[in-house]
Amino acid sequence: MAHSITGANAVEIASSVEAGVRDGAIRAGAQLPTVRALAERLRVSPTTVAAAYRNLRLRGLVVAAGRRGSAISHHPPIGAHPAQVVPANARDLASGNPDPKLLPAIGPSLRAIDTAHVFYGDGLCEPELMRGARKAFAADGIPAESLTVVSGALDGIERVLTAWLRPGDRVAVEDPGFPAVFHLLSALGMTAVPVGVDDAGPLPGELEKALARGVHGLVLTTRAQNPFGSALDERRARELRALLRVHPGVLLIEDDHGGAVAGAPACTVAGATERWAVARSVSKALGPDLRLALVAGDAATVARVEGRQSLGIRWVSHILQRTAAGLLASRAVAKQLRAAERTYTERRRALIGELERRGIPAFGRSGMNVWVPVSDEDAVAAALAAAGWAVSTGARFRIKSPPALRITTSTLDSAEAAEVAEALARALRPAGRSLSA
Ligand SMILES: Cc1ncc(COP(=O)(O)O)c(C=O)c1O
């Protein structure tokens, strides 16, 4: 290891590793020396090094690396992680963002809001936003007697996780799944337990096994699953509900980040366990920078989330809440969102259709991405990049699931879909036959 770890006690050793990660001397994913080897080199006892590693593990900087010991996490929670760089001459089909042209303008709603000041001790949530959300949740069969506002789906997931779970707890996640959830669990010292998915969501057999082995929580993307595109249907929801009812103590968190433009109707298993929450974000429908999501849940969960939030950020700015409420109450915006959802669906299907025509299976029942299994994701992504298409390799979305590419279709028109599919087919053809899954 280029960076020489130093320290005479556990705190100093842990700080030295952290400093190495911070200044780039220790790379993400790098193997750490074994406890014994480092103890010998630093002339400290193995328990001192083990204590330092444990501290780093609980904070998500270090992960267990099987028999090889410990390694730096692939996404240590130190500093801001820059987004994947898309070369200037390539079309960005990697970032997973919504199409800026399909987001409603925020200006009119922002200019129309009541700008009266809100003070300490005033309510956390904006009544108009709550009224609309309660109605929308109820229409989707989600019991929303208890409801609050957080800063995005991911913030909601973190708040609900920390309301009930502790470092060391095991949480079932979809595989492939949303990398930020994997990294969040790691940063909280929790362990992600992978559950495979198909078009309808988590595979019941795999979830059953995970539950039987013991998990404390489940993060479930009900629609617009990222990256696979799964969306729960009634049949799968019934199966999952039946499995969860046998484990009523499991914390269930539904991630509805796609909301109004998810491309599939809302379907829920909320209420199958005693502790549950649904985080419905406005990021994809109204724009990620509103940083706003509504959380419905059981009374105890919502009370814990609000209680803890009150001790930190206190509340989500009412300026944002009123802006979102105005947008969500507008008939014109509702119409725009229905059109946006249709466009995302057409774009996703266009690519899947073009790939199918070339004999390449791909997945994307809902959402803004298409998942294409390939056996050498780096080689195929590189070939596509050379053809001017920047896509994401599947690696960061996978725990145990096989290699694939994630292609974001949010801005991809039908002519481009044919070009991407052709470039992909070329990358998989004769010389590249071994690249095909
Ligand atoms: C599955 C999933 N969950 C959550 C999020 C983040 O949502 P938010 O912006 O509301 O935190 C994303 C963002 O792309 C996502 O793909």
XYZ file of C-alpha atoms and ligand atoms in Angstrom:
453
model
C 0.000 0.000 0.000
C 1.533 3.284 -1.143
C 0.179 5.098 1.868
C 1.964 4.021 4.968
C -0.538 3.604 7.767
C 0.772 4.987 11.044
C -0.423 5.249 14.643
C 0.309 4.051 18.124
C -3.296 3.441 19.152
C -6.649 2.568 17.532
C -7.768 6.180 17.098
C -4.513 7.193 15.416
C -4.503 4.154 13.133
C -8.119 4.768 12.069
C -7.370 8.480 11.493
C -4.341 7.586 9.405
C -6.416 5.301 7.155
C -9.122 7.957 6.861
C -6.537 10.618 5.954
C -5.123 8.287 3.298
C -8.597 7.858 1.765
C -9.305 11.599 1.993
C -6.140 12.708 0.217
C -6.304 9.924 -2.359
C -3.239 7.986 -1.197
C -5.454 4.971 -0.460
C -7.813 4.085 -3.300
C -11.425 2.994 -2.927
C -11.491 -0.808 -2.941
C -7.820 -1.128 -1.837
C -6.948 -4.129 0.277
C -5.833 -3.313 3.841
C -2.953 -5.164 5.500
C -4.100 -8.014 7.716
C -4.561 -7.168 11.381
C -1.517 -9.251 12.279
C 0.761 -7.759 9.603
C -0.136 -4.180 10.492
C 0.170 -4.859 14.228
C 3.666 -6.241 13.679
C 4.716 -3.304 11.528
C 3.364 -0.695 13.953
C 4.528 -2.640 17.024
C 1.073 -2.558 18.600
C -1.149 -5.402 19.705
C -3.497 -7.058 17.161
C -6.470 -5.961 19.320
C -5.468 -2.320 18.739
C -5.487 -2.757 14.953
C -8.701 -4.796 15.128
C -10.333 -1.966 17.114
C -9.234 0.579 14.486
C -10.616 -1.563 11.653
C -13.881 -2.106 13.563
C -14.284 1.646 13.982
C -13.702 2.158 10.251
C -16.137 -0.642 9.416
C -18.913 0.854 11.531
C -18.508 4.122 9.654
C -18.565 2.419 6.273
C -14.974 3.247 5.299
C -13.898 -0.348 5.457
C -15.704 -3.496 4.382
C -15.001 -7.144 5.039
C -13.220 -8.707 2.041
C -13.814 -12.389 2.759
C -10.772 -14.450 3.546
C -8.533 -11.641 2.356
C -9.447 -9.601 5.433
C -10.549 -5.978 5.068
C -10.649 -3.492 2.215
C -11.517 0.147 1.757
C -15.147 0.458 0.686
C -15.756 1.130 -3.009
C -17.611 4.269 -2.041
C -16.209 5.476 1.285
C -18.374 8.198 2.864
C -15.555 10.740 2.770
C -15.879 13.861 0.628
C -18.306 14.426 -2.238
C -18.242 11.746 -4.896
C -18.148 13.307 -8.349
C -20.557 11.910 -10.928
C -19.261 9.611 -13.642
C -17.422 11.726 -16.222
C -19.031 11.687 -19.653
C -16.552 12.544 -22.443
C -17.377 15.826 -24.198
C -17.968 14.140 -27.564
C -20.227 11.389 -26.192
C -23.980 11.377 -25.709
C -24.816 11.004 -22.001
C -26.875 7.845 -21.510
C -25.202 7.163 -18.188
C -26.371 9.657 -15.623
C -29.914 8.458 -14.865
C -31.259 12.016 -14.843
C -34.727 13.015 -16.020
C -35.000 14.928 -19.299
C -34.768 18.655 -18.425
C -37.269 19.353 -21.232
C -39.879 17.131 -19.569
C -39.699 18.832 -16.169
C -42.356 21.466 -15.497
C -41.101 25.045 -15.117
C -40.642 25.862 -11.438
C -40.682 29.654 -11.869
C -44.449 30.267 -12.056
C -45.158 28.191 -8.941
C -42.221 29.708 -7.069
C -43.357 33.245 -7.907
C -46.920 32.469 -6.825
C -46.132 31.052 -3.368
C -47.088 32.698 -0.116
C -43.770 34.106 1.121
C -44.922 34.672 4.705
C -42.128 33.746 7.121
C -42.292 30.463 8.997
C -40.946 30.376 12.559
C -39.595 27.884 15.079
C -42.539 26.115 16.583
C -44.698 26.430 13.467
C -45.678 23.096 11.889
C -43.105 20.971 10.067
C -45.319 20.307 7.073
C -47.193 22.612 4.715
C -50.933 21.841 5.020
C -51.682 22.136 1.284
C -48.872 19.717 0.405
C -50.108 17.294 3.057
C -53.705 17.422 1.827
C -52.689 16.630 -1.738
C -50.269 13.899 -0.660
C -52.772 12.228 1.652
C -55.282 12.058 -1.192
C -52.713 10.738 -3.665
C -51.450 8.053 -1.265
C -54.996 6.980 -0.382
C -55.886 6.712 -4.096
C -52.958 4.292 -4.435
C -54.059 2.164 -1.482
C -51.298 3.432 0.810
C -52.603 4.172 4.296
C -51.403 7.709 4.976
C -52.784 8.674 8.364
C -49.215 9.504 9.360
C -47.313 11.580 6.864
C -44.287 13.855 6.809
C -41.910 15.672 4.466
C -38.209 14.892 4.019
C -35.429 15.988 1.661
C -35.788 13.383 -1.062
C -36.359 9.631 -1.170
C -32.798 8.817 -0.144
C -33.059 11.098 2.886
C -36.343 9.391 3.767
C -34.719 5.961 3.459
C -31.864 7.011 5.743
C -34.204 8.538 8.315
C -36.435 5.474 8.441
C -33.463 3.099 8.608
C -31.886 4.963 11.505
C -35.248 5.292 13.273
C -35.232 1.544 13.955
C -32.009 -0.159 12.902
C -28.465 -0.117 14.218
C -24.948 -0.783 12.922
C -24.555 -4.484 12.309
C -28.170 -4.949 11.197
C -28.890 -6.715 7.911
C -31.077 -5.127 5.263
C -32.420 -6.876 2.170
C -31.925 -4.876 -1.032
C -32.626 -5.490 -4.695
C -29.737 -6.836 -6.772
C -29.169 -5.163 -9.157
C -30.195 -2.094 -7.212
C -29.613 1.566 -6.518
C -25.934 2.045 -5.536
C -26.654 4.939 -3.162
C -28.702 2.553 -0.998
C -25.791 0.075 -0.908
C -23.379 2.866 0.067
C -25.801 4.336 2.590
C -26.142 0.981 4.335
C -22.393 0.622 4.389
C -21.982 4.160 5.800
C -24.462 3.245 8.548
C -22.482 0.099 9.357
C -25.360 -2.084 8.108
C -25.066 -5.053 5.771
C -26.855 -5.260 2.422
C -28.362 -8.687 1.739
C -28.942 -9.071 -2.018
C -32.259 -10.279 -3.400
C -32.543 -10.824 -7.167
C -35.258 -9.127 -9.221
C -37.310 -9.681 -12.354
C -39.779 -7.433 -14.163
C -42.230 -7.614 -11.241
C -39.723 -6.835 -8.490
C -37.890 -8.914 -5.876
C -37.948 -12.660 -6.506
C -40.168 -14.228 -3.834
C -37.941 -17.299 -3.425
C -34.856 -15.177 -2.784
C -36.700 -12.827 -0.440
C -38.065 -15.794 1.476
C -34.543 -17.146 1.933
C -33.200 -13.765 3.062
C -36.056 -13.398 5.553
C -35.520 -16.919 6.857
C -31.807 -16.242 7.398
C -32.741 -13.090 9.293
C -32.899 -9.535 7.973
C -33.977 -6.518 9.979
C -35.187 -4.433 7.065
C -36.090 -4.444 3.377
C -35.701 -1.562 0.929
C -38.096 -2.165 -1.945
C -38.377 -0.030 -5.076
C -42.020 -0.447 -5.991
C -41.694 0.930 -9.541
C -39.067 2.516 -11.803
C -36.618 0.159 -10.114
C -33.134 1.396 -10.828
C -31.415 -0.093 -12.813
C -33.610 -3.055 -13.844
C -36.903 -1.250 -14.330
C -39.047 -3.625 -12.259
C -42.503 -2.571 -11.158
C -44.583 -4.528 -8.656
C -47.826 -5.958 -9.957
C -50.744 -7.113 -7.815
C -49.732 -10.739 -8.007
C -46.135 -10.121 -6.857
C -47.370 -7.703 -4.191
C -49.632 -10.455 -2.828
C -46.731 -12.923 -2.758
C -44.420 -10.460 -1.012
C -47.119 -9.504 1.491
C -47.619 -13.165 2.398
C -43.861 -13.583 2.974
C -43.551 -10.419 5.033
C -46.534 -11.231 7.236
C -44.551 -14.164 8.610
C -41.858 -11.648 9.683
C -43.869 -8.749 11.124
C -40.801 -7.290 12.860
C -39.012 -6.508 9.585
C -38.801 -2.802 8.754
C -40.219 -2.262 5.261
C -39.147 0.812 3.303
C -40.725 1.421 -0.081
C -38.758 3.699 -2.392
C -41.118 5.413 -4.828
C -38.523 7.756 -6.313
C -40.182 7.759 -9.733
C -43.537 9.018 -8.442
C -45.834 10.484 -11.065
C -43.545 9.667 -14.011
C -42.529 6.138 -12.953
C -44.248 4.544 -15.931
C -46.241 2.024 -13.881
C -49.142 2.348 -11.485
C -48.365 2.497 -7.778
C -48.534 -0.894 -6.127
C -47.646 -1.430 -2.488
C -47.043 -3.985 0.221
C -47.052 -1.290 2.905
C -48.719 -2.437 6.077
C -47.638 -6.086 5.700
C -45.245 -5.496 8.609
C -45.655 -3.469 11.804
C -43.022 -0.894 10.853
C -43.162 0.514 7.359
C -42.743 3.654 5.309
C -43.240 4.744 1.713
C -40.960 7.522 0.462
C -42.445 9.212 -2.598
C -40.063 11.677 -4.185
C -40.795 14.555 -6.544
C -37.245 14.363 -7.970
C -38.095 12.623 -11.238
C -41.424 14.368 -11.836
C -40.671 17.945 -10.728
C -36.864 17.995 -10.582
C -34.132 16.586 -8.322
C -33.194 20.004 -6.923
C -36.455 20.411 -5.032
C -34.983 17.798 -2.683
C -38.377 16.821 -1.458
C -40.189 13.582 -0.741
C -43.318 12.667 1.172
C -43.104 9.853 3.661
C -46.183 7.889 4.683
C -45.742 5.299 7.403
C -47.009 3.751 10.577
C -47.498 6.271 13.381
C -44.411 5.239 15.369
C -42.089 5.409 12.364
C -43.301 8.812 11.213
C -43.096 10.174 14.775
C -39.495 8.953 15.086
C -38.554 10.468 11.727
C -40.079 13.836 12.647
C -38.593 13.773 16.126
C -35.094 13.177 14.835
C -35.488 15.628 11.966
C -36.531 18.316 14.469
C -33.164 17.923 16.171
C -31.189 18.407 12.974
C -32.394 20.219 9.873
C -35.639 20.888 11.850
C -37.901 20.913 8.786
C -37.864 21.052 4.984
C -38.114 24.706 3.955
C -41.723 25.785 3.499
C -40.577 27.715 0.437
C -39.831 24.357 -1.199
C -42.938 22.722 0.226
C -45.202 25.504 -1.061
C -43.532 25.437 -4.459
C -44.038 21.677 -4.738
C -47.613 21.967 -3.461
C -48.370 24.592 -6.118
C -46.919 22.420 -8.871
C -48.721 19.293 -7.697
C -52.058 21.118 -7.466
C -51.823 22.534 -10.990
C -53.962 20.881 -13.673
C -51.560 22.039 -16.361
C -48.617 20.435 -14.549
C -50.606 17.224 -14.034
C -51.212 17.116 -17.787
C -47.529 17.761 -18.467
C -46.533 14.940 -16.105
C -48.871 12.487 -17.820
C -47.290 13.429 -21.153
C -43.779 13.128 -19.658
C -44.584 9.662 -18.318
C -45.801 8.601 -21.775
C -42.645 9.964 -23.419
C -40.342 8.148 -20.960
C -42.280 4.946 -21.631
C -42.012 5.367 -25.414
C -38.267 6.043 -25.196
C -37.613 3.041 -22.988
C -39.702 0.774 -25.198
C -38.097 2.104 -28.367
C -34.664 0.973 -27.208
C -35.912 -2.373 -25.888
C -37.689 -2.942 -29.232
C -34.598 -2.071 -31.287
C -32.470 -4.389 -29.154
C -35.031 -7.179 -29.400
C -35.037 -6.831 -33.203
C -31.298 -7.534 -33.077
C -31.738 -10.495 -30.744
C -30.471 -8.703 -27.637
C -32.615 -9.230 -24.539
C -33.091 -6.156 -22.351
C -35.196 -5.172 -19.350
C -37.053 -1.992 -18.460
C -40.674 -2.402 -17.491
C -40.771 1.075 -15.962
C -38.536 4.048 -15.166
C -35.864 5.808 -17.170
C -33.324 3.047 -17.727
C -32.845 -0.123 -19.705
C -30.767 -2.986 -18.320
C -28.884 -5.048 -20.894
C -27.130 -8.219 -19.726
C -23.688 -8.674 -21.371
C -20.876 -10.887 -20.227
C -18.098 -8.292 -20.424
C -19.623 -5.006 -19.343
C -16.361 -3.039 -19.452
C -15.539 -4.107 -23.004
C -19.037 -3.439 -24.349
C -19.280 -0.074 -22.560
C -15.885 0.878 -24.013
C -17.031 -0.102 -27.527
C -20.172 2.008 -27.103
C -18.121 4.934 -25.786
C -15.911 4.681 -28.868
C -19.095 4.918 -30.962
C -20.119 8.073 -29.061
C -22.543 6.603 -26.488
C -21.643 6.921 -22.814
C -23.494 4.249 -20.835
C -23.009 2.967 -17.327
C -21.408 -0.391 -16.657
C -23.529 -2.507 -14.364
C -20.803 -3.035 -11.760
C -21.887 -0.333 -9.365
C -25.483 -1.583 -9.372
C -24.625 -5.220 -8.700
C -23.801 -7.253 -5.632
C -24.065 -10.837 -6.868
C -26.103 -10.447 -10.050
C -24.420 -10.984 -13.434
C -22.825 -8.238 -15.578
C -24.912 -5.829 -17.632
C -25.091 -2.259 -18.904
C -27.472 0.400 -17.698
C -28.596 2.659 -20.510
C -30.526 5.760 -19.484
C -33.266 6.379 -22.030
C -34.795 9.536 -20.524
C -33.603 11.718 -23.417
C -33.139 9.092 -26.141
C -35.316 9.568 -29.229
C -36.358 6.682 -31.476
C -33.778 7.369 -34.219
C -31.025 7.365 -31.620
C -32.437 4.193 -30.052
C -31.846 2.401 -33.371
C -28.280 3.747 -33.520
C -27.464 2.680 -29.950
C -28.922 -0.776 -30.572
C -26.872 -1.093 -33.765
C -23.672 -0.013 -31.985
C -24.386 -2.525 -29.235
C -25.092 -5.294 -31.739
C -21.775 -4.500 -33.466
C -19.943 -4.652 -30.147
C -21.406 -8.096 -29.510
C -20.816 -9.469 -33.046
C -18.170 -11.944 -34.440
C -14.890 -10.712 -32.979
C -16.849 -9.660 -29.933
C -19.039 -12.775 -29.819
C -17.532 -13.721 -26.487
C -18.856 -10.430 -25.136
C -22.436 -11.571 -25.536
C -24.197 -12.845 -22.425
C -34.072 3.922 -6.925
C -33.803 5.331 -6.514
N -34.121 5.726 -5.286
C -33.901 6.998 -4.875
C -33.329 7.919 -5.704
C -33.048 9.285 -5.180
O -34.216 10.016 -5.056
P -34.200 11.422 -4.347
O -33.661 12.425 -5.311
O -35.632 11.675 -4.045
O -33.367 11.311 -3.117
C -32.974 7.561 -7.002
C -32.354 8.517 -7.911
O -32.132 8.292 -9.053
C -33.200 6.229 -7.411
O -32.849 5.823 -8.632
